[in-house]
Amino acid sequence: MLSLKKNLLAEPFSHIYVERELVGDRRTQEILHRFAHARVIEIGHYKDVFCRPRQHTALQHASQALILARKTGSLIYPGSPVCQNFGNHHFYYTSLCMNCVFDCQYCYLRGMYPSGHLVLFMNLEDYIAELETLLLEHPVYLCISYDTELCALENLHGYVHAFARETERHENLTIEVRTKTSCTQLLRSLPGSSRVIFAFTLSPEEVIRYEKKTPSLQARLEAVREGLDLGHTIRLCFDPMIHVPEWRKAYSRMMETIVKELGEERLRHVFDFSIGSFRISQDYLRALRKSTDSAVVQYPFVNVDGFYQYPPETAEEMENTMTGLLLPYAGRDRIFRWREQI
Amino acid sequence: MIFLQMALYCEARPILQHEAFHAMPPVGRFQRWQTEDMMLTLSGTGQAEAATCAAVTCAMHHPTASDLFVVLGTCAALEGKAEKGRLYRARSIEDLGSGRVFYPDLVLDLGLPEAGLLSGYQELKSQKERVWYRDGRDLPALYDMESAAACAAAGHFFGPHQIVVLRIPSDSGDDAGLVTPERISDMIGQQMDTLDSVFQRLKAFSELLGQESAQVMEEDPAFLEQTEAALRCSASMSLRFRQLVRYACSAGIAYREILERYVQEGLLPVTGRKEGKDLLAQFEKELTR
């Protein structure tokens, strides 16, 4: 079926939809120049394409179109209760992009969005302006790569660089860049900063097989190693932990690989660690289960206050196991667990 | 099934001859023909006819996730950029009455040149001054009088990836009087090789969609009902049981063996609801350990 798919489907980014008012925009033109062979389709509003009913998100993920749009309304949001806040009171996130070039079967985005196409918002200046208004009131801890994978497309938009520059201009701004990439080029191109946190999501290979198009554990660890050596602030995220067969062995083997690749000394320089077992809002899970029969999604989760998660004793055991694996290399004060913040 | 909708018999004639269709009883005034995997319906010209025809076809045949809806026929070329006699795929269809634009999903690569399509309510020559084209200045622009309404009606039944609009410009509006039925048939006939390849790709895509939807597994309903009765399931227990079965299927766990063991050990059927709940919990534990 894979070859049938490959032969029939359009190449990713073979079509780029552009909101009409952005056609003359400099940044838009720069992006279009990078896709010289793409067919450009002018549209009125990104929702005309992104929010059509009955879309086939799985096929769209395999043949993603790019939609360049302008985001209006509120641009920076308070973090959701299921997000790890790492003890930050003014915890916010922003969506510069909707959807992701990766295709993780368990990803809440598959349940959250009606389309698998990728929307990139071009009005960076508006985001920065709203951020600056917030910064006048209090310090801000901002996750810039939550509903997407910004690092994978940094060459296209340069938004990680742009927000990193903002941390230089504002002492009370810290940003977190969550990634599953092996973004060594990006790390080399930025100076290390205590207020730009690169948060690498690490998973055992047994879980990575559910994360289509993502780099291997090995490749991610190479980027982590280089990031640490370059003086970047690195967070290692074991979140979401996924209940796969023999998960204890899988996570244990992953930890062995991490220690082998990074060494104990580097692990001491990791800023902190995040642990969280899989959880998802009930609405998103309903949509997600319709889109795939993957075992990681069909697991019999339990509903706790509107969020589906593993049964408490299973989740507790998974997170305790991961904490136990980390403790020889990290103090308890550097290990954050989602369950403990609520 | 590919539901092919065309306006005129002279447009359909080369396809009917080429694809070995057999006639079906008409529905109202809509003539129909069918092969094993395609159904061709003639709508007549105009938006109302196109919408009615699409709605009737969809309501009668209950399209599934693997079916496709294809609008095919001739049209007028606007602004001289479209090549007459060439087969185009519409990537946007703008309803000139409402201003609404329909975007078919272009995930399926048909290897065709693309065009923007304006879909109006009058013949082009009488409203040419109103037409100005918005989607891409360098793009071939076409004009017809059916696609907007056909897509609007079909959109109630099909997803945007299941709708394909194919058009062959036959004239520029001003010279429409010169276009005879014979000339239209010739024009479509000359594109038969291209159309043949398009139909093959559409059929393969339909097969792919079928495979994708078949991935959502369904267990034998009789077996599920039987086991639920043996477990004395309440409505919520049934939902839980079915989710466990679905998980077991997707994880490749031989769950029937577990249930059979319960029967052999005398645990199933249970004698009461409480016992059923306990056994369901045990079943879940065995599946997820």
XYZ file of C-alpha atoms in Angstrom:
631
model
C 0.000 0.000 0.000
C 2.929 2.292 0.682
C 4.074 2.247 -2.943
C 0.505 2.737 -4.164
C 0.293 5.771 -1.903
C 3.637 7.102 -3.063
C 2.724 6.777 -6.735
C -0.670 8.388 -6.427
C -0.180 11.228 -4.017
C 1.151 14.666 -4.821
C 4.567 15.530 -3.399
C 4.486 17.389 -0.078
C 4.347 21.165 -0.601
C 3.590 20.730 -4.314
C 0.742 23.180 -3.668
C 0.989 26.348 -1.619
C -2.162 28.240 -0.680
C -1.586 31.916 0.025
C -4.048 34.344 1.538
C -4.679 37.042 -1.030
C -3.606 39.895 1.226
C -0.206 38.231 1.727
C 0.644 37.866 -1.948
C 2.869 40.954 -2.048
C 4.354 40.369 1.410
C 8.160 40.141 1.433
C 8.388 37.135 3.747
C 5.720 35.317 1.746
C 7.616 35.930 -1.471
C 10.827 34.617 0.105
C 9.084 31.398 1.025
C 7.504 31.033 -2.416
C 10.921 31.466 -4.042
C 12.124 28.438 -2.096
C 9.440 26.321 -3.724
C 9.973 27.280 -7.330
C 8.043 24.252 -8.645
C 5.103 24.543 -6.273
C 1.725 25.584 -7.635
C 0.532 28.691 -5.818
C -3.175 29.085 -5.144
C -4.539 32.380 -3.870
C -7.261 32.053 -1.270
C -9.393 34.443 0.742
C -8.819 32.971 4.209
C -6.847 29.956 5.388
C -9.980 28.436 6.913
C -11.495 28.153 3.401
C -9.032 25.301 2.872
C -8.064 24.223 6.375
C -11.573 23.937 7.816
C -13.390 22.147 4.993
C -15.617 19.361 6.317
C -14.783 15.645 5.928
C -11.085 16.016 5.091
C -8.811 12.967 5.031
C -6.137 14.072 7.485
C -4.036 10.916 7.147
C -3.663 11.316 3.374
C -3.085 15.031 3.777
C -0.241 14.285 6.172
C 1.320 12.134 3.463
C 0.861 14.858 0.855
C 0.944 18.072 2.833
C 0.097 21.374 1.254
C 1.486 24.552 2.769
C -0.922 27.348 3.642
C 0.504 30.814 4.253
C -1.836 32.920 6.348
C -2.246 35.839 8.704
C -3.376 35.013 12.219
C -5.840 37.381 13.808
C -7.305 37.690 17.296
C -5.365 36.551 20.341
C -1.919 35.221 19.440
C -0.445 34.207 22.786
C -2.360 31.928 25.156
C -2.026 30.779 28.772
C -0.752 27.172 28.938
C -3.287 24.365 29.138
C -3.575 22.376 32.396
C -2.126 19.307 30.657
C 1.045 21.201 29.718
C 4.096 20.966 31.947
C 4.758 24.486 33.301
C 8.126 23.749 35.021
C 7.158 25.927 37.950
C 6.644 29.024 35.785
C 3.639 31.087 36.876
C 3.418 33.135 33.688
C 3.409 30.176 31.386
C 2.211 30.838 27.826
C 2.323 29.232 24.443
C 1.837 30.478 20.925
C 0.923 28.879 17.597
C 3.040 30.215 14.769
C 2.173 27.171 12.767
C -0.718 24.729 12.745
C 0.126 21.068 12.248
C 3.503 19.495 11.880
C 5.709 17.984 9.196
C 6.063 14.905 11.382
C 3.199 12.461 11.696
C 3.072 10.913 15.158
C 0.162 8.510 15.424
C -0.636 9.525 18.997
C -0.352 13.273 18.394
C -3.247 15.364 19.714
C -2.973 17.585 16.624
C -4.566 14.789 14.596
C -7.590 15.111 16.836
C -7.452 18.861 17.197
C -7.362 20.064 13.591
C -9.801 19.243 10.772
C -6.957 19.111 8.242
C -3.533 17.548 7.858
C -2.217 20.461 5.822
C 0.316 22.817 7.347
C -0.557 26.443 8.094
C 2.271 28.903 8.626
C 1.342 32.300 10.024
C 3.317 35.085 8.422
C 2.535 38.052 10.683
C 5.426 37.536 13.089
C 5.426 41.247 13.966
C 1.931 40.946 15.460
C 3.078 38.066 17.670
C 6.067 40.063 18.872
C 3.882 43.105 19.568
C 1.463 41.052 21.686
C 4.380 39.454 23.508
C 5.840 42.887 24.288
C 2.525 44.008 25.770
C 2.551 40.964 28.059
C 6.166 41.598 29.018
C 5.213 45.047 30.280
C 3.003 43.328 32.868
C 5.167 40.438 34.069
C 7.900 37.988 33.034
C 6.841 35.551 30.358
C 7.755 31.930 29.836
C 6.707 31.214 26.269
C 6.571 27.887 24.467
C 6.888 28.685 20.780
C 6.745 25.164 19.373
C 3.805 23.448 21.017
C 1.236 22.826 18.281
C 3.896 22.174 15.670
C 7.569 21.411 15.069
C 9.179 24.791 14.385
C 12.773 23.557 14.234
C 12.050 21.288 11.268
C 11.031 24.323 9.215
C 13.434 26.902 10.642
C 15.163 27.313 7.267
C 11.827 28.361 5.884
C 10.591 30.868 8.457
C 13.432 31.670 10.840
C 11.024 32.045 13.764
C 13.260 30.342 16.331
C 15.973 32.874 15.527
C 13.446 35.698 15.715
C 12.217 34.727 19.190
C 15.771 34.037 20.369
C 16.558 37.649 19.396
C 13.597 38.767 21.520
C 15.128 37.072 24.562
C 18.199 39.249 24.017
C 16.001 42.353 23.967
C 13.854 41.381 26.973
C 15.461 40.086 30.148
C 12.131 38.853 31.489
C 11.454 36.569 28.521
C 12.292 32.876 28.431
C 11.344 30.716 25.490
C 11.075 26.970 25.161
C 11.554 25.317 21.774
C 10.120 21.800 21.871
C 11.512 19.504 19.173
C 11.945 15.964 17.938
C 14.438 17.017 15.274
C 18.179 16.558 15.056
C 18.566 20.322 14.671
C 22.353 20.596 14.854
C 22.562 23.357 12.225
C 20.118 25.490 14.164
C 22.028 24.930 17.408
C 25.286 25.915 15.727
C 23.758 29.113 14.383
C 22.543 30.404 17.753
C 24.547 31.492 20.804
C 23.888 29.515 23.978
C 21.443 31.239 26.299
C 19.896 30.404 29.653
C 16.600 31.857 28.386
C 16.349 29.843 25.198
C 15.540 26.288 26.239
C 15.739 23.568 23.616
C 13.461 20.800 24.824
C 14.161 17.516 23.063
C 11.467 14.879 23.192
C 13.139 11.496 23.529
C 11.440 8.146 23.110
C 12.533 4.539 22.796
C 12.787 3.251 19.220
C 9.738 1.091 20.026
C 7.768 4.345 20.342
C 9.567 6.230 17.558
C 8.098 3.728 15.100
C 4.775 5.438 15.814
C 6.383 8.847 15.102
C 6.466 8.824 11.300
C 9.156 10.937 9.611
C 10.943 11.809 12.884
C 14.690 11.313 13.405
C 15.919 8.259 15.299
C 16.802 8.381 18.993
C 20.447 8.269 17.979
C 20.097 11.326 15.722
C 18.244 13.298 18.406
C 20.936 12.425 20.944
C 23.650 13.635 18.595
C 21.881 17.004 18.477
C 21.510 17.017 22.278
C 25.216 16.294 22.677
C 26.170 19.064 20.295
C 23.742 21.473 21.953
C 25.229 20.781 25.381
C 28.774 21.160 24.076
C 27.829 24.494 22.482
C 26.477 25.780 25.785
C 22.764 25.660 24.972
C 20.172 25.145 27.662
C 18.826 21.670 27.057
C 15.762 20.017 28.505
C 15.104 16.324 27.947
C 11.433 15.436 27.732
C 10.145 11.932 28.254
C 6.696 13.137 27.498
C 4.499 11.592 26.320
C 5.537 8.211 27.644
C 3.708 5.603 25.619
C 2.544 2.225 26.894
C 3.981 -0.187 24.338
C 4.508 -3.920 24.895
C 7.524 -4.465 27.162
C 7.598 -0.737 27.874
C 9.795 -1.148 30.965
C 12.536 -2.792 28.915
C 12.087 -0.272 26.084
C 12.517 2.772 28.354
C 15.347 1.105 30.212
C 17.193 0.403 26.945
C 16.561 4.012 25.869
C 18.151 5.276 29.093
C 21.180 3.069 28.515
C 21.541 4.585 25.047
C 21.211 8.101 26.440
C 23.928 7.495 29.034
C 26.168 5.869 26.457
C 25.732 8.668 23.910
C 25.820 11.660 26.243
C 27.961 10.416 29.119
C 27.278 11.126 32.782
C 29.105 14.456 32.755
C 26.906 15.902 30.002
C 23.786 14.591 31.722
C 24.753 16.697 34.744
C 24.623 19.751 32.462
C 21.126 19.050 31.204
C 18.957 21.897 32.504
C 16.081 19.684 33.594
C 13.984 16.662 32.707
C 10.297 16.375 32.024
C 8.271 13.235 32.509
C 4.663 12.710 31.593
C 2.603 9.762 30.492
C 0.272 10.189 27.527
C -2.885 12.251 28.153
C -5.302 13.916 25.806
C -8.590 15.798 25.961
C -11.652 13.630 25.377
C -12.722 15.507 22.235
C -9.334 15.120 20.605
C -9.149 11.412 21.444
C -12.539 10.805 19.870
C -11.358 12.370 16.586
C -7.949 10.696 16.820
C -9.491 7.240 17.237
C -11.534 7.771 14.086
C -8.407 8.564 12.086
C -6.314 5.536 13.027
C -6.502 2.079 14.463
C -3.056 2.384 15.994
C -2.767 0.520 19.309
C -1.226 3.570 21.003
C -4.462 5.459 20.357
C -6.933 2.615 20.915
C -5.543 1.843 24.383
C -8.390 1.725 26.938
C -7.614 5.045 28.604
C -9.619 6.316 31.557
C -11.333 9.687 31.599
C -10.250 11.949 34.458
C -11.943 15.364 34.426
C -12.325 15.412 30.666
C -8.815 14.171 29.913
C -8.102 10.625 28.835
C -5.013 9.054 30.352
C -3.629 5.675 31.365
C -5.235 4.164 34.470
C -3.695 6.006 37.468
C -1.711 3.003 38.727
C -0.273 2.392 35.198
C 0.602 6.054 34.677
C 2.150 6.224 38.131
C 4.217 3.129 37.477
C 5.415 4.429 34.094
C 6.406 7.821 35.440
C 8.004 6.312 38.577
C 9.993 3.938 36.390
C 11.292 6.810 34.248
C 12.083 8.870 37.340
C 13.990 5.909 38.764
C 15.992 5.575 35.552
C 16.939 9.260 35.702
C 17.728 9.601 39.409
C 21.291 8.242 39.219
C 22.093 11.116 36.835
C 19.863 13.973 37.955
C 18.752 15.383 41.289
C 15.062 15.142 42.126
C 14.840 18.951 41.864
C 15.643 18.759 38.136
C 12.945 16.204 37.345
C 9.499 17.644 36.609
C 6.470 15.437 36.471
C 3.253 16.616 34.928
C 1.214 14.754 37.548
C 2.862 16.662 40.391
C 1.945 20.117 39.102
C -1.821 19.519 39.162
C -17.302 3.583 -7.343
C -16.522 6.668 -9.402
C -19.606 8.822 -9.911
C -18.992 10.686 -13.130
C -21.292 13.598 -13.882
C -21.414 15.256 -17.312
C -23.823 17.797 -18.724
C -24.366 16.702 -22.327
C -24.661 13.459 -24.256
C -22.249 14.711 -26.913
C -19.626 15.119 -24.165
C -20.285 11.631 -22.797
C -20.452 9.784 -26.131
C -16.688 9.112 -26.588
C -16.414 7.869 -23.004
C -19.472 5.652 -23.300
C -17.982 4.076 -26.405
C -14.529 3.713 -24.913
C -15.356 2.317 -21.477
C -18.045 -0.268 -22.361
C -20.776 1.235 -20.224
C -24.216 -0.323 -20.148
C -27.352 1.774 -19.815
C -29.258 1.908 -16.538
C -32.842 3.041 -16.050
C -32.894 6.837 -15.903
C -33.809 8.612 -12.687
C -36.303 11.283 -13.650
C -34.715 12.899 -16.664
C -31.179 11.972 -15.684
C -29.810 9.311 -18.037
C -27.343 6.875 -16.472
C -24.766 4.292 -17.576
C -22.563 2.015 -15.538
C -19.449 -0.149 -15.655
C -18.121 -2.286 -12.831
C -16.541 0.685 -11.092
C -17.946 3.819 -12.750
C -21.378 5.368 -13.049
C -21.934 8.151 -15.570
C -24.941 10.448 -15.181
C -26.036 13.232 -17.526
C -27.191 16.299 -15.633
C -28.124 18.675 -18.440
C -26.735 22.208 -18.459
C -26.995 24.795 -15.702
C -26.369 24.999 -11.981
C -29.822 23.841 -10.871
C -29.650 20.725 -13.034
C -26.095 19.974 -11.874
C -26.998 20.300 -8.196
C -30.157 18.232 -8.530
C -28.375 15.512 -10.450
C -25.520 15.331 -7.925
C -27.939 15.281 -4.991
C -30.082 12.545 -6.564
C -27.032 10.392 -7.350
C -25.630 10.804 -3.843
C -28.942 10.245 -2.072
C -29.630 7.089 -4.103
C -26.238 5.482 -3.819
C -25.006 6.514 -0.359
C -21.352 7.177 -1.254
C -18.752 5.482 0.931
C -15.310 6.649 2.040
C -13.739 5.084 -1.047
C -16.087 6.588 -3.653
C -15.205 9.573 -5.839
C -17.315 12.259 -7.469
C -16.009 13.560 -10.785
C -17.417 16.420 -12.840
C -16.239 16.223 -16.442
C -17.057 18.165 -19.573
C -16.318 21.119 -21.770
C -16.202 24.761 -20.758
C -15.140 28.188 -22.019
C -11.620 29.543 -21.789
C -11.139 32.957 -20.206
C -8.456 35.531 -20.951
C -6.844 33.390 -23.621
C -4.481 31.592 -21.220
C -6.178 28.238 -21.367
C -5.407 25.990 -24.306
C -8.520 24.874 -26.165
C -8.992 21.114 -26.415
C -6.691 20.372 -23.457
C -7.837 18.571 -20.301
C -7.526 20.671 -17.107
C -8.140 19.915 -13.483
C -9.891 22.687 -11.556
C -8.103 23.572 -8.347
C -10.629 26.174 -7.291
C -14.248 26.578 -8.290
C -15.742 29.995 -7.638
C -19.503 30.359 -7.590
C -20.109 33.657 -9.367
C -23.518 33.993 -7.712
C -22.482 33.677 -4.065
C -18.760 34.366 -4.356
C -18.148 31.127 -2.459
C -15.031 29.261 -3.544
C -14.764 25.493 -3.320
C -11.291 24.005 -3.122
C -11.085 20.311 -4.059
C -8.236 18.652 -2.183
C -5.306 18.035 -4.507
C -3.672 15.170 -2.617
C -4.246 12.895 -5.601
C -1.744 13.679 -8.325
C -3.478 13.364 -11.703
C -0.567 14.742 -13.693
C -2.823 17.319 -15.344
C -2.373 21.049 -15.821
C -4.471 22.995 -13.339
C -6.862 25.851 -13.857
C -9.066 28.132 -11.833
C -12.731 27.690 -12.669
C -15.424 30.342 -12.503
C -18.867 28.876 -12.403
C -21.696 31.175 -13.411
C -25.378 31.182 -14.152
C -25.491 32.695 -17.634
C -23.716 32.076 -20.868
C -20.306 33.660 -20.822
C -20.917 36.110 -23.676
C -23.708 37.788 -21.715
C -21.709 38.391 -18.582
C -18.132 38.598 -19.728
C -17.783 42.123 -18.371
C -18.486 40.774 -14.866
C -15.788 38.164 -15.004
C -12.478 38.966 -13.475
C -10.194 36.294 -12.407
C -8.700 36.212 -8.925
C -6.815 32.961 -8.338
C -3.306 33.369 -9.682
C -2.664 35.786 -12.476
C -0.659 33.370 -14.621
C -3.125 30.540 -14.310
C -5.442 29.318 -17.062
C -8.937 30.454 -16.171
C -12.041 28.574 -17.240
C -15.771 29.227 -17.152
C -18.669 26.785 -16.826
C -22.265 26.688 -15.651
C -22.399 23.504 -13.554
C -19.396 22.842 -11.336
C -20.148 25.213 -8.453
C -23.552 23.730 -7.751
C -22.454 20.151 -8.429
C -19.607 20.541 -5.925
C -21.872 22.229 -3.376
C -24.341 19.334 -3.552
C -21.685 16.618 -3.640
C -19.899 18.322 -0.746
C -22.702 17.169 1.534
C -21.716 13.566 0.857
C -18.051 13.583 -0.160
C -14.892 14.976 1.397
C -12.844 17.479 -0.652
C -10.308 14.742 -1.510
C -13.128 12.743 -3.154
C -14.247 15.495 -5.537
C -12.474 16.084 -8.853
C -13.479 18.618 -11.498
C -12.084 18.109 -15.014
C -12.735 20.528 -17.847
C -11.773 20.849 -21.514
C -12.090 24.396 -22.898
C -13.959 24.248 -26.195
C -14.385 27.957 -26.973
C -13.868 31.458 -25.632
C -17.478 32.379 -25.096
C -17.651 34.690 -28.088
C -17.302 31.794 -30.520
C -19.544 29.369 -28.641
C -22.000 29.281 -31.564
C -19.360 27.597 -33.692
C -19.137 24.680 -31.299
C -21.338 21.874 -32.556
C -22.144 18.617 -30.706
C -19.925 16.758 -33.187
C -17.031 19.090 -32.460
C -17.470 18.608 -28.703
C -17.485 14.815 -29.123
C -14.332 15.053 -31.223
C -12.644 17.234 -28.655
C -13.376 14.818 -25.810
C -12.472 11.861 -28.049
C -9.070 13.382 -28.729
C -8.417 13.438 -24.969
C -9.388 9.775 -24.473
C -5.810 8.585 -23.861
C -5.344 11.222 -21.189
C -8.761 10.485 -19.741
C -7.986 6.786 -19.704
C -4.894 7.398 -17.618
C -6.877 9.751 -15.342
C -9.564 7.094 -14.837
C -6.902 4.515 -13.960
C -5.454 6.828 -11.334
C -8.903 7.624 -9.969
C -9.669 3.907 -9.641
C -6.348 3.287 -7.888
C -7.033 6.217 -5.558
C -10.478 4.845 -4.791
C -8.821 1.530 -3.925
C -6.358 3.328 -1.670
C -9.192 5.121 0.120
C -10.906 1.763 0.596
C -7.773 0.278 2.118
C -7.360 3.275 4.419
C -10.918 3.026 5.716
C -10.648 -0.762 6.087
C -7.883 -0.166 8.597
C -10.568 0.719 11.127
C -11.257 -2.833 12.172
C -14.644 -4.198 13.041
C -15.071 -7.358 15.030
C -17.928 -9.781 14.322
C -20.991 -8.036 15.873
C -22.674 -11.342 16.785
C -19.621 -12.434 18.752
C -19.444 -9.094 20.562
C -23.128 -9.196 21.487
C -22.845 -12.785 22.690
C -19.882 -11.999 24.916
C -21.532 -8.832 26.255
C -24.558 -10.918 27.245
C -22.284 -13.476 28.920
C -20.599 -10.631 30.832
C -24.008 -9.133 31.779
C -22.816 -5.813 30.412
C -24.524 -2.524 31.150
C -24.376 0.119 28.392
C -21.163 1.617 29.770
C -19.606 -1.845 30.268
C -20.411 -2.636 26.619
C -18.632 0.495 25.453
C -15.650 -0.423 27.604
C -15.634 -4.008 26.318
C -15.774 -2.891 22.679
C -12.908 -0.457 23.207
C -10.865 -3.262 24.782
C -11.556 -5.482 21.781
C -10.586 -2.711 19.391
C -7.358 -2.149 21.303
C -6.613 -5.875 21.318
C -7.181 -6.081 17.535
C -4.926 -3.109 16.819
C -2.224 -4.363 19.194
C -2.381 -7.857 17.696
C -3.389 -9.472 21.004
C -5.210 -12.823 20.707
C -8.041 -11.705 22.969
C -10.407 -14.505 21.915
C -8.011 -16.982 23.522
C -8.329 -15.106 26.812
C -12.126 -15.156 26.602
C -12.126 -18.836 25.690
C -9.958 -19.564 28.728
C -12.524 -17.739 30.886
C -15.187 -20.064 29.467
C -13.061 -23.170 30.103
C -12.332 -22.047 33.646
C -16.038 -21.514 34.270
C -15.640 -17.746 34.729
C -17.805 -16.923 31.711
C -20.794 -16.577 31.544
C -21.051 -14.704 34.818
C -23.995 -14.944 37.171
C -24.367 -11.245 38.013
C -23.385 -7.689 37.021
C -20.788 -7.350 39.808
C -19.067 -10.535 38.682
C -19.171 -9.264 35.103
C -17.506 -6.004 36.101
C -14.748 -7.877 37.923
C -14.126 -10.153 34.952
C -14.056 -7.184 32.576
C -11.449 -5.544 34.823
C -9.416 -8.749 34.759
C -9.727 -8.882 30.953
C -8.465 -5.297 30.721
C -5.564 -6.064 33.023
C -4.514 -9.017 30.907
C -4.672 -6.963 27.711
C -2.700 -3.998 29.013
C -0.062 -5.522 31.243
